[in-house]
Amino acid sequence: MKDIQIKKLIEQEKKRQKSVVNLIASENYVSKDVLEALGSELTNKYAEGYSGKRYYGGNEVVDKIESLAIERALKLFDLSAEKWHVNVQPLSGSPANLAVYVGLVPQGGKIMGMSLDNGGHLTHGHKVSATGKFWAQIPFGVDMKTEVIDYEEIKKIALNAKPDIIVAGFTAYPRTVDFKKFREIADAVGALLMVDMSHFAGLVAGKAYPSPFEYADVVTTTVHKTLRGPRSAMIFAKNDARELGKKIDKAVFPGLQGGPHLNQVAAVAVALKEAAQPSFKKYAKQVIKNAQVLATTLQKLGWRIVSGGTDSHLILMDTWMQGIGGISGKEASDLLEKAGIIVNKNTIPGETRSPMDPSGIRLGTAAETTRGKKEKDMVKIAEKIDKVLRKK
Ligand code: DSN
């Protein structure tokens, strides 16, 4: 690279990534092949539209790439092209979720989603997101005692508010989700059921976490978290008379985006093939085992883990512990970063502090498991976290 400034900065970031313990639950390390696809000449090509229906010439190669990505997405999640439609063009998770609402929820309609402080995402209808400005959020949370989803309570809220769409999915909820129950609730109120599986897509692909496809109308996902692909997203829609896929395609392009980033689409295809290998199943199981060992070791060391543990790649740790000898999420995250452990501060259910300095931190094991870390390493990481946070 001739641009020495950027070259140096990339080298610095590479060094930083190598030198830290990365517990950011939404990050991972992609393969060289994914990087190669991202850095390829495909970035030069404009291809507004979809395979076979483009507004530019010269698409014979990129049409094949987009079709292959779609084929691999279906195969990875055991779906058929007859029953499911896939859009691989969303640039990332937020635009993917927005496209679903633009395509399927009437203007001013109601999105029922998990509130941010209980583990949901901004694009599940939070007021600071476009999804909460153009539609109304009907929030639901977790049971404050158990800190897990209370389906009866969600049903009550849904019956009362009559949402147009219910979003099951999260960014900071450590447990499995009962998608069948969500389906029943959606049916009871005539709502669409969307599952945002961004965080656990890789665990579903690795058969280590329940699959939402039997129950959802629409599934959105990023590709770069547990699925270990490039920054990107996909939308799956059930094929039936409602033509959900067609409406979503129109919302993605021309509704919200211009030309797809074909280098990114190619990198998605590469990652999907990698995730279909038998070794990925082992990886997904190890991610969860590692998270469980990390959680139980922290508990043994006296820390409170939200909901008492985890069924996934992520852990929500209550560092504040109502101020009893604990420290705030921001201080915890800053101290850990100084010690080479990267986490993010996070609100916990029933948050009493501010989002900028909340009561907890979120830990995830997808990235470190990619680097080959096992249970014994998790014990050491937990002990180091404990030492740093107790300022020993
Ligand atoms: N930033 C992602 C996460 O960390 O969960 C969600 O957008």
mmCIF file of C-alpha atoms in Angstrom, residues 1-355:
data_model
loop_
_atom_site.group_PDB
_atom_site.id
_atom_site.type_symbol
_atom_site.label_atom_id
_atom_site.label_comp_id
_atom_site.label_asym_id
_atom_site.label_seq_id
_atom_site.Cartn_x
_atom_site.Cartn_y
_atom_site.Cartn_z
ATOM 1 C CA MET A 1 0.000 0.000 0.000
ATOM 2 C CA LYS A 2 1.385 3.407 -0.998
ATOM 3 C CA ASP A 3 -0.616 5.375 1.568
ATOM 4 C CA ILE A 4 1.831 5.064 4.435
ATOM 5 C CA GLN A 5 -0.432 6.802 6.971
ATOM 6 C CA ILE A 6 -3.329 4.404 6.458
ATOM 7 C CA LYS A 7 -0.978 1.425 6.119
ATOM 8 C CA LYS A 8 0.550 2.248 9.494
ATOM 9 C CA LEU A 9 -2.860 2.653 11.100
ATOM 10 C CA ILE A 10 -4.041 -0.698 9.719
ATOM 11 C CA GLU A 11 -0.853 -2.301 11.076
ATOM 12 C CA GLN A 12 -1.498 -0.661 14.457
ATOM 13 C CA GLU A 13 -5.065 -1.979 14.537
ATOM 14 C CA LYS A 14 -3.895 -5.472 13.556
ATOM 15 C CA LYS A 15 -1.389 -5.356 16.407
ATOM 16 C CA ARG A 16 -4.042 -4.082 18.823
ATOM 17 C CA GLN A 17 -6.446 -6.861 17.849
ATOM 18 C CA LYS A 18 -3.728 -9.481 18.353
ATOM 19 C CA SER A 19 -2.601 -8.133 21.701
ATOM 20 C CA VAL A 20 -5.941 -8.023 23.527
ATOM 21 C CA VAL A 21 -8.437 -10.492 24.927
ATOM 22 C CA ASN A 22 -11.529 -9.617 22.911
ATOM 23 C CA LEU A 23 -14.769 -10.200 24.768
ATOM 24 C CA ILE A 24 -16.957 -7.887 22.652
ATOM 25 C CA ALA A 25 -19.997 -10.125 22.127
ATOM 26 C CA SER A 26 -20.692 -8.770 18.634
ATOM 27 C CA GLU A 27 -17.166 -9.101 17.212
ATOM 28 C CA ASN A 28 -15.259 -11.961 15.656
ATOM 29 C CA TYR A 29 -12.190 -12.647 13.491
ATOM 30 C CA VAL A 30 -12.839 -13.427 9.826
ATOM 31 C CA SER A 31 -10.719 -15.718 7.672
ATOM 32 C CA LYS A 32 -8.114 -14.561 5.141
ATOM 33 C CA ASP A 33 -10.529 -15.655 2.391
ATOM 34 C CA VAL A 34 -13.241 -13.325 3.695
ATOM 35 C CA LEU A 35 -10.698 -10.477 3.809
ATOM 36 C CA GLU A 36 -9.580 -11.304 0.265
ATOM 37 C CA ALA A 37 -13.145 -11.114 -1.055
ATOM 38 C CA LEU A 38 -13.696 -7.818 0.773
ATOM 39 C CA GLY A 39 -10.532 -6.332 -0.688
ATOM 40 C CA SER A 40 -11.255 -7.484 -4.246
ATOM 41 C CA GLU A 41 -12.070 -5.687 -7.504
ATOM 42 C CA LEU A 42 -15.739 -6.436 -6.891
ATOM 43 C CA THR A 43 -15.835 -3.118 -5.059
ATOM 44 C CA ASN A 44 -15.568 -1.396 -8.473
ATOM 45 C CA LYS A 45 -18.880 -2.711 -9.753
ATOM 46 C CA TYR A 46 -22.295 -1.035 -9.634
ATOM 47 C CA ALA A 47 -25.236 -3.434 -9.793
ATOM 48 C CA GLU A 48 -28.417 -1.686 -8.658
ATOM 49 C CA GLY A 49 -31.240 -4.194 -8.735
ATOM 50 C CA TYR A 50 -31.146 -7.958 -8.273
ATOM 51 C CA SER A 51 -29.600 -10.883 -10.220
ATOM 52 C CA GLY A 52 -31.001 -10.839 -13.757
ATOM 53 C CA LYS A 53 -32.797 -7.517 -13.161
ATOM 54 C CA ARG A 54 -30.135 -4.800 -12.972
ATOM 55 C CA TYR A 55 -30.029 -1.174 -14.041
ATOM 56 C CA TYR A 56 -26.397 -1.385 -15.241
ATOM 57 C CA GLY A 57 -24.610 -3.529 -17.788
ATOM 58 C CA GLY A 58 -21.716 -5.891 -17.131
ATOM 59 C CA ASN A 59 -23.315 -7.942 -14.400
ATOM 60 C CA GLU A 60 -22.797 -11.477 -15.668
ATOM 61 C CA VAL A 61 -20.194 -12.247 -12.986
ATOM 62 C CA VAL A 62 -21.724 -10.420 -10.029
ATOM 63 C CA ASP A 63 -25.128 -11.979 -10.735
ATOM 64 C CA LYS A 64 -23.496 -15.364 -10.157
ATOM 65 C CA ILE A 65 -21.911 -14.135 -6.925
ATOM 66 C CA GLU A 66 -25.186 -12.813 -5.509
ATOM 67 C CA SER A 67 -27.049 -15.987 -6.508
ATOM 68 C CA LEU A 68 -24.361 -18.136 -4.898
ATOM 69 C CA ALA A 69 -24.575 -16.148 -1.647
ATOM 70 C CA ILE A 70 -28.359 -16.690 -1.602
ATOM 71 C CA GLU A 71 -27.982 -20.399 -2.355
ATOM 72 C CA ARG A 72 -25.438 -20.809 0.441
ATOM 73 C CA ALA A 73 -27.580 -18.846 2.912
ATOM 74 C CA LEU A 74 -30.513 -21.186 2.289
ATOM 75 C CA LYS A 75 -28.337 -24.290 2.525
ATOM 76 C CA LEU A 76 -26.677 -23.227 5.764
ATOM 77 C CA PHE A 77 -30.006 -22.919 7.562
ATOM 78 C CA ASP A 78 -31.569 -26.008 5.891
ATOM 79 C CA LEU A 79 -34.088 -23.946 3.914
ATOM 80 C CA SER A 80 -35.460 -24.406 0.417
ATOM 81 C CA ALA A 81 -35.753 -21.677 -2.224
ATOM 82 C CA GLU A 82 -39.364 -22.706 -2.630
ATOM 83 C CA LYS A 83 -40.233 -21.838 0.978
ATOM 84 C CA TRP A 84 -37.832 -18.978 1.725
ATOM 85 C CA HIS A 85 -36.708 -15.818 -0.019
ATOM 86 C CA VAL A 86 -33.325 -14.264 0.855
ATOM 87 C CA ASN A 87 -31.964 -10.760 0.367
ATOM 88 C CA VAL A 88 -28.186 -10.509 0.844
ATOM 89 C CA GLN A 89 -27.850 -6.799 0.042
ATOM 90 C CA PRO A 90 -28.433 -5.036 3.397
ATOM 91 C CA LEU A 91 -25.259 -3.191 4.310
ATOM 92 C CA SER A 92 -25.590 -4.089 7.977
ATOM 93 C CA GLY A 93 -28.078 -5.027 10.682
ATOM 94 C CA SER A 94 -29.775 -1.672 11.232
ATOM 95 C CA PRO A 95 -30.592 -1.115 7.526
ATOM 96 C CA ALA A 96 -31.812 -4.725 7.319
ATOM 97 C CA ASN A 97 -34.279 -4.228 10.172
ATOM 98 C CA LEU A 98 -35.356 -0.864 8.788
ATOM 99 C CA ALA A 99 -36.003 -2.456 5.382
ATOM 100 C CA VAL A 100 -38.321 -5.036 6.952
ATOM 101 C CA TYR A 101 -40.412 -2.329 8.598
ATOM 102 C CA VAL A 102 -40.433 -0.151 5.461
ATOM 103 C CA GLY A 103 -41.615 -3.138 3.457
ATOM 104 C CA LEU A 104 -44.081 -4.672 5.871
ATOM 105 C CA VAL A 105 -45.260 -2.275 8.579
ATOM 106 C CA PRO A 106 -47.692 0.524 7.669
ATOM 107 C CA GLN A 107 -46.524 4.078 8.368
ATOM 108 C CA GLY A 108 -47.244 4.908 11.997
ATOM 109 C CA GLY A 109 -47.800 1.210 12.774
ATOM 110 C CA LYS A 110 -46.606 -0.608 15.891
ATOM 111 C CA ILE A 111 -43.370 -2.531 16.376
ATOM 112 C CA MET A 112 -43.308 -4.662 19.502
ATOM 113 C CA GLY A 113 -39.714 -5.282 20.545
ATOM 114 C CA MET A 114 -37.548 -5.834 23.573
ATOM 115 C CA SER A 115 -36.592 -2.554 25.220
ATOM 116 C CA LEU A 116 -32.965 -1.530 24.957
ATOM 117 C CA ASP A 117 -32.232 -1.681 28.689
ATOM 118 C CA ASN A 118 -33.618 -5.222 28.858
ATOM 119 C CA GLY A 119 -31.379 -6.452 26.036
ATOM 120 C CA GLY A 120 -33.134 -5.353 22.824
ATOM 121 C CA HIS A 121 -31.641 -3.317 19.984
ATOM 122 C CA LEU A 122 -32.158 0.305 18.943
ATOM 123 C CA THR A 123 -33.802 -0.899 15.720
ATOM 124 C CA HIS A 124 -36.444 -2.817 17.636
ATOM 125 C CA GLY A 125 -38.347 0.464 17.848
ATOM 126 C CA HIS A 126 -36.337 2.580 20.304
ATOM 127 C CA LYS A 127 -37.278 6.268 20.192
ATOM 128 C CA VAL A 128 -33.797 7.517 19.221
ATOM 129 C CA SER A 129 -33.758 5.208 16.170
ATOM 130 C CA ALA A 130 -35.654 5.901 12.935
ATOM 131 C CA THR A 131 -37.590 2.745 13.803
ATOM 132 C CA GLY A 132 -39.046 4.520 16.841
ATOM 133 C CA LYS A 133 -39.642 7.809 15.015
ATOM 134 C CA PHE A 134 -41.597 6.451 12.059
ATOM 135 C CA TRP A 135 -43.345 3.688 13.976
ATOM 136 C CA ALA A 136 -44.440 3.352 17.599
ATOM 137 C CA GLN A 137 -42.569 0.949 19.840
ATOM 138 C CA ILE A 138 -44.493 -1.363 22.106
ATOM 139 C CA PRO A 139 -41.710 -2.391 24.464
ATOM 140 C CA PHE A 140 -41.441 -5.604 26.426
ATOM 141 C CA GLY A 141 -38.816 -6.656 28.919
ATOM 142 C CA VAL A 142 -37.793 -9.526 31.100
ATOM 143 C CA ASP A 143 -39.220 -10.617 34.420
ATOM 144 C CA MET A 144 -37.396 -8.522 37.022
ATOM 145 C CA LYS A 145 -36.976 -11.446 39.411
ATOM 146 C CA THR A 146 -35.765 -14.149 37.042
ATOM 147 C CA GLU A 147 -34.377 -11.774 34.399
ATOM 148 C CA VAL A 148 -35.689 -14.099 31.690
ATOM 149 C CA ILE A 149 -38.504 -13.518 29.190
ATOM 150 C CA ASP A 150 -41.998 -13.937 30.650
ATOM 151 C CA TYR A 151 -44.117 -15.109 27.702
ATOM 152 C CA GLU A 152 -47.414 -14.637 29.544
ATOM 153 C CA GLU A 153 -46.545 -11.002 30.164
ATOM 154 C CA ILE A 154 -45.570 -10.517 26.510
ATOM 155 C CA LYS A 155 -48.881 -12.031 25.455
ATOM 156 C CA LYS A 156 -50.776 -9.618 27.716
ATOM 157 C CA ILE A 157 -48.899 -6.632 26.264
ATOM 158 C CA ALA A 158 -49.488 -7.849 22.707
ATOM 159 C CA LEU A 159 -53.225 -8.454 23.262
ATOM 160 C CA ASN A 160 -53.563 -4.995 24.655
ATOM 161 C CA ALA A 161 -51.442 -3.097 22.105
ATOM 162 C CA LYS A 162 -52.137 -5.124 18.940
ATOM 163 C CA PRO A 163 -48.742 -4.607 17.262
ATOM 164 C CA ASP A 164 -48.258 -4.998 13.508
ATOM 165 C CA ILE A 165 -45.008 -6.867 13.994
ATOM 166 C CA ILE A 166 -43.357 -8.595 16.938
ATOM 167 C CA VAL A 167 -39.570 -8.700 17.016
ATOM 168 C CA ALA A 168 -37.940 -11.552 18.891
ATOM 169 C CA GLY A 169 -34.224 -10.952 19.142
ATOM 170 C CA PHE A 170 -31.683 -9.117 21.247
ATOM 171 C CA THR A 171 -28.198 -7.794 21.667
ATOM 172 C CA ALA A 172 -27.825 -8.447 25.363
ATOM 173 C CA TYR A 173 -30.052 -11.348 26.400
ATOM 174 C CA PRO A 174 -28.048 -14.448 27.327
ATOM 175 C CA ARG A 175 -30.767 -17.095 27.197
ATOM 176 C CA THR A 176 -32.439 -19.157 24.505
ATOM 177 C CA VAL A 177 -35.709 -17.844 23.098
ATOM 178 C CA ASP A 178 -38.859 -19.935 22.712
ATOM 179 C CA PHE A 179 -39.799 -19.031 19.151
ATOM 180 C CA LYS A 180 -42.886 -21.261 19.220
ATOM 181 C CA LYS A 181 -44.312 -19.184 22.048
ATOM 182 C CA PHE A 182 -43.577 -15.980 20.122
ATOM 183 C CA ARG A 183 -45.391 -17.497 17.112
ATOM 184 C CA GLU A 184 -48.435 -18.239 19.259
ATOM 185 C CA ILE A 185 -48.466 -14.683 20.577
ATOM 186 C CA ALA A 186 -48.099 -13.223 17.077
ATOM 187 C CA ASP A 187 -50.952 -15.422 15.837
ATOM 188 C CA ALA A 188 -53.152 -14.414 18.764
ATOM 189 C CA VAL A 189 -52.927 -10.756 17.710
ATOM 190 C CA GLY A 190 -52.522 -11.157 13.944
ATOM 191 C CA ALA A 191 -48.984 -9.735 13.950
ATOM 192 C CA LEU A 192 -46.015 -10.683 11.810
ATOM 193 C CA LEU A 193 -43.197 -12.426 13.652
ATOM 194 C CA MET A 194 -39.691 -11.200 12.893
ATOM 195 C CA VAL A 195 -36.679 -12.789 14.532
ATOM 196 C CA ASP A 196 -33.495 -10.731 14.651
ATOM 197 C CA MET A 197 -30.921 -13.489 15.063
ATOM 198 C CA SER A 198 -27.895 -11.240 14.534
ATOM 199 C CA HIS A 199 -26.230 -12.307 17.748
ATOM 200 C CA PHE A 200 -26.899 -16.036 17.625
ATOM 201 C CA ALA A 201 -26.950 -16.757 13.850
ATOM 202 C CA GLY A 202 -23.650 -18.638 14.044
ATOM 203 C CA LEU A 203 -24.961 -20.709 16.935
ATOM 204 C CA VAL A 204 -28.082 -21.594 14.894
ATOM 205 C CA ALA A 205 -25.872 -22.471 11.906
ATOM 206 C CA GLY A 206 -23.780 -24.682 14.194
ATOM 207 C CA LYS A 207 -26.929 -26.353 15.589
ATOM 208 C CA ALA A 208 -26.082 -25.162 19.086
ATOM 209 C CA TYR A 209 -29.059 -22.801 19.581
ATOM 210 C CA PRO A 210 -32.748 -23.156 18.573
ATOM 211 C CA SER A 211 -33.530 -22.248 14.973
ATOM 212 C CA PRO A 212 -36.241 -19.606 14.471
ATOM 213 C CA PHE A 213 -37.108 -20.649 10.907
ATOM 214 C CA GLU A 214 -39.954 -23.003 11.775
ATOM 215 C CA TYR A 215 -41.882 -20.163 13.410
ATOM 216 C CA ALA A 216 -40.835 -16.789 11.984
ATOM 217 C CA ASP A 217 -42.269 -14.928 9.004
ATOM 218 C CA VAL A 218 -39.073 -12.937 8.625
ATOM 219 C CA VAL A 219 -35.561 -13.497 9.980
ATOM 220 C CA THR A 220 -32.894 -10.798 9.880
ATOM 221 C CA THR A 221 -29.275 -11.282 10.778
ATOM 222 C CA THR A 222 -25.929 -9.617 10.627
ATOM 223 C CA VAL A 223 -23.134 -11.798 9.309
ATOM 224 C CA HIS A 224 -20.268 -10.582 11.449
ATOM 225 C CA LYS A 225 -21.043 -11.743 14.966
ATOM 226 C CA THR A 226 -21.150 -15.455 15.859
ATOM 227 C CA LEU A 227 -21.527 -16.209 12.125
ATOM 228 C CA ARG A 228 -17.942 -14.940 11.637
ATOM 229 C CA GLY A 229 -18.370 -13.191 8.301
ATOM 230 C CA PRO A 230 -17.881 -9.646 7.012
ATOM 231 C CA ARG A 231 -19.842 -6.616 8.255
ATOM 232 C CA SER A 232 -23.098 -7.228 6.424
ATOM 233 C CA ALA A 233 -26.640 -8.525 6.874
ATOM 234 C CA MET A 234 -29.262 -10.773 5.310
ATOM 235 C CA ILE A 235 -33.048 -10.883 5.395
ATOM 236 C CA PHE A 236 -34.970 -14.155 5.076
ATOM 237 C CA ALA A 237 -38.712 -14.019 4.317
ATOM 238 C CA LYS A 238 -41.241 -16.822 4.108
ATOM 239 C CA ASN A 239 -42.536 -17.383 0.568
ATOM 240 C CA ASP A 240 -46.320 -17.335 0.453
ATOM 241 C CA ALA A 241 -49.243 -15.337 -0.894
ATOM 242 C CA ARG A 242 -48.284 -12.339 1.260
ATOM 243 C CA GLU A 243 -45.211 -11.781 -0.961
ATOM 244 C CA LEU A 244 -43.106 -10.646 1.997
ATOM 245 C CA GLY A 245 -39.849 -11.185 0.100
ATOM 246 C CA LYS A 246 -40.953 -9.043 -2.815
ATOM 247 C CA LYS A 247 -41.961 -6.208 -0.493
ATOM 248 C CA ILE A 248 -38.686 -6.448 1.422
ATOM 249 C CA ASP A 249 -36.630 -6.489 -1.801
ATOM 250 C CA LYS A 250 -38.343 -3.269 -2.877
ATOM 251 C CA ALA A 251 -37.674 -1.707 0.516
ATOM 252 C CA VAL A 252 -33.945 -2.568 0.335
ATOM 253 C CA PHE A 253 -33.648 -1.319 -3.253
ATOM 254 C CA PRO A 254 -34.843 1.172 -4.379
ATOM 255 C CA GLY A 255 -36.451 2.004 -1.017
ATOM 256 C CA LEU A 256 -33.382 2.500 1.151
ATOM 257 C CA GLN A 257 -30.163 1.546 -0.591
ATOM 258 C CA GLY A 258 -28.502 2.020 -3.963
ATOM 259 C CA GLY A 259 -26.086 -0.465 -5.472
ATOM 260 C CA PRO A 260 -25.181 -3.455 -3.328
ATOM 261 C CA HIS A 261 -21.588 -3.739 -2.099
ATOM 262 C CA LEU A 262 -20.629 -6.791 -4.134
ATOM 263 C CA ASN A 263 -17.261 -7.305 -2.495
ATOM 264 C CA GLN A 264 -19.220 -7.610 0.745
ATOM 265 C CA VAL A 265 -21.772 -9.982 -0.831
ATOM 266 C CA ALA A 266 -18.912 -12.195 -2.080
ATOM 267 C CA ALA A 267 -17.357 -12.166 1.389
ATOM 268 C CA VAL A 268 -20.748 -13.182 2.838
ATOM 269 C CA ALA A 269 -20.823 -16.119 0.413
ATOM 270 C CA VAL A 270 -17.339 -17.174 1.543
ATOM 271 C CA ALA A 271 -18.313 -16.973 5.226
ATOM 272 C CA LEU A 272 -21.502 -18.970 4.626
ATOM 273 C CA LYS A 273 -19.498 -21.766 3.031
ATOM 274 C CA GLU A 274 -17.088 -21.745 5.968
ATOM 275 C CA ALA A 275 -19.992 -21.916 8.430
ATOM 276 C CA ALA A 276 -21.341 -24.983 6.618
ATOM 277 C CA GLN A 277 -18.187 -27.001 7.396
ATOM 278 C CA PRO A 278 -18.342 -29.619 10.190
ATOM 279 C CA SER A 279 -15.649 -27.709 12.113
ATOM 280 C CA PHE A 280 -18.075 -24.784 12.503
ATOM 281 C CA LYS A 281 -20.466 -26.982 14.500
ATOM 282 C CA LYS A 282 -17.634 -27.731 16.915
ATOM 283 C CA TYR A 283 -16.835 -24.022 17.030
ATOM 284 C CA ALA A 284 -20.421 -23.025 17.877
ATOM 285 C CA LYS A 285 -20.614 -25.580 20.693
ATOM 286 C CA GLN A 286 -17.269 -24.439 22.066
ATOM 287 C CA VAL A 287 -18.414 -20.789 22.018
ATOM 288 C CA ILE A 288 -21.288 -21.695 24.355
ATOM 289 C CA LYS A 289 -19.181 -23.973 26.577
ATOM 290 C CA ASN A 290 -16.653 -21.167 26.933
ATOM 291 C CA ALA A 291 -19.350 -18.635 27.841
ATOM 292 C CA GLN A 292 -20.776 -21.000 30.438
ATOM 293 C CA VAL A 293 -17.397 -21.604 32.056
ATOM 294 C CA LEU A 294 -16.650 -17.872 32.043
ATOM 295 C CA ALA A 295 -20.019 -17.175 33.699
ATOM 296 C CA THR A 296 -19.776 -19.881 36.365
ATOM 297 C CA THR A 297 -16.193 -18.959 37.253
ATOM 298 C CA LEU A 298 -17.182 -15.302 37.671
ATOM 299 C CA GLN A 299 -20.087 -16.416 39.854
ATOM 300 C CA LYS A 300 -17.763 -18.524 42.003
ATOM 301 C CA LEU A 301 -15.609 -15.429 42.414
ATOM 302 C CA GLY A 302 -18.628 -13.567 43.800
ATOM 303 C CA TRP A 303 -19.988 -11.701 40.772
ATOM 304 C CA ARG A 304 -23.662 -11.551 39.864
ATOM 305 C CA ILE A 305 -24.473 -12.800 36.385
ATOM 306 C CA VAL A 306 -27.797 -11.542 35.012
ATOM 307 C CA SER A 307 -30.374 -14.378 34.794
ATOM 308 C CA GLY A 308 -27.939 -16.648 36.623
ATOM 309 C CA GLY A 309 -25.982 -17.793 33.567
ATOM 310 C CA THR A 310 -26.049 -18.135 29.800
ATOM 311 C CA ASP A 311 -27.259 -20.463 27.033
ATOM 312 C CA SER A 312 -25.397 -18.570 24.327
ATOM 313 C CA HIS A 313 -22.175 -16.744 23.527
ATOM 314 C CA LEU A 314 -22.928 -13.789 25.776
ATOM 315 C CA ILE A 315 -22.939 -12.946 29.443
ATOM 316 C CA LEU A 316 -24.335 -9.911 31.184
ATOM 317 C CA MET A 317 -22.346 -9.217 34.313
ATOM 318 C CA ASP A 318 -23.725 -6.983 37.039
ATOM 319 C CA THR A 319 -20.578 -5.155 38.139
ATOM 320 C CA TRP A 320 -22.436 -2.562 40.205
ATOM 321 C CA MET A 321 -24.304 -5.134 42.295
ATOM 322 C CA GLN A 322 -26.460 -2.315 43.692
ATOM 323 C CA GLY A 323 -23.256 -0.574 44.747
ATOM 324 C CA ILE A 324 -22.336 -3.300 47.237
ATOM 325 C CA GLY A 325 -18.614 -3.384 46.721
ATOM 326 C CA GLY A 326 -19.117 -3.251 42.980
ATOM 327 C CA ILE A 327 -18.110 -0.736 40.352
ATOM 328 C CA SER A 328 -19.970 0.879 37.477
ATOM 329 C CA GLY A 329 -19.984 -0.613 33.983
ATOM 330 C CA LYS A 330 -17.930 2.270 32.587
ATOM 331 C CA GLU A 331 -15.251 2.030 35.240
ATOM 332 C CA ALA A 332 -15.185 -1.744 34.830
ATOM 333 C CA SER A 333 -14.829 -1.483 31.059
ATOM 334 C CA ASP A 334 -12.083 1.180 31.346
ATOM 335 C CA LEU A 335 -10.123 -0.791 33.934
ATOM 336 C CA LEU A 336 -10.369 -3.980 31.900
ATOM 337 C CA GLU A 337 -9.235 -2.199 28.733
ATOM 338 C CA LYS A 338 -6.135 -0.948 30.571
ATOM 339 C CA ALA A 339 -5.464 -4.580 31.489
ATOM 340 C CA GLY A 340 -5.890 -5.736 27.869
ATOM 341 C CA ILE A 341 -9.417 -7.152 28.122
ATOM 342 C CA ILE A 342 -11.925 -5.508 25.798
ATOM 343 C CA VAL A 343 -15.612 -5.531 26.813
ATOM 344 C CA ASN A 344 -18.502 -3.107 26.516
ATOM 345 C CA LYS A 345 -20.385 -1.407 29.293
ATOM 346 C CA ASN A 346 -24.034 -2.417 29.252
ATOM 347 C CA THR A 347 -27.323 -1.707 30.957
ATOM 348 C CA ILE A 348 -28.889 -4.525 32.948
ATOM 349 C CA PRO A 349 -32.615 -5.255 33.440
ATOM 350 C CA GLY A 350 -34.153 -2.691 35.809
ATOM 351 C CA GLU A 351 -31.194 -0.365 35.202
ATOM 352 C CA THR A 352 -30.872 2.314 37.866
ATOM 353 C CA ARG A 353 -27.880 4.143 36.367
ATOM 354 C CA SER A 354 -27.357 5.857 32.980
ATOM 355 C CA PRO A 355 -26.638 4.138 29.633
#
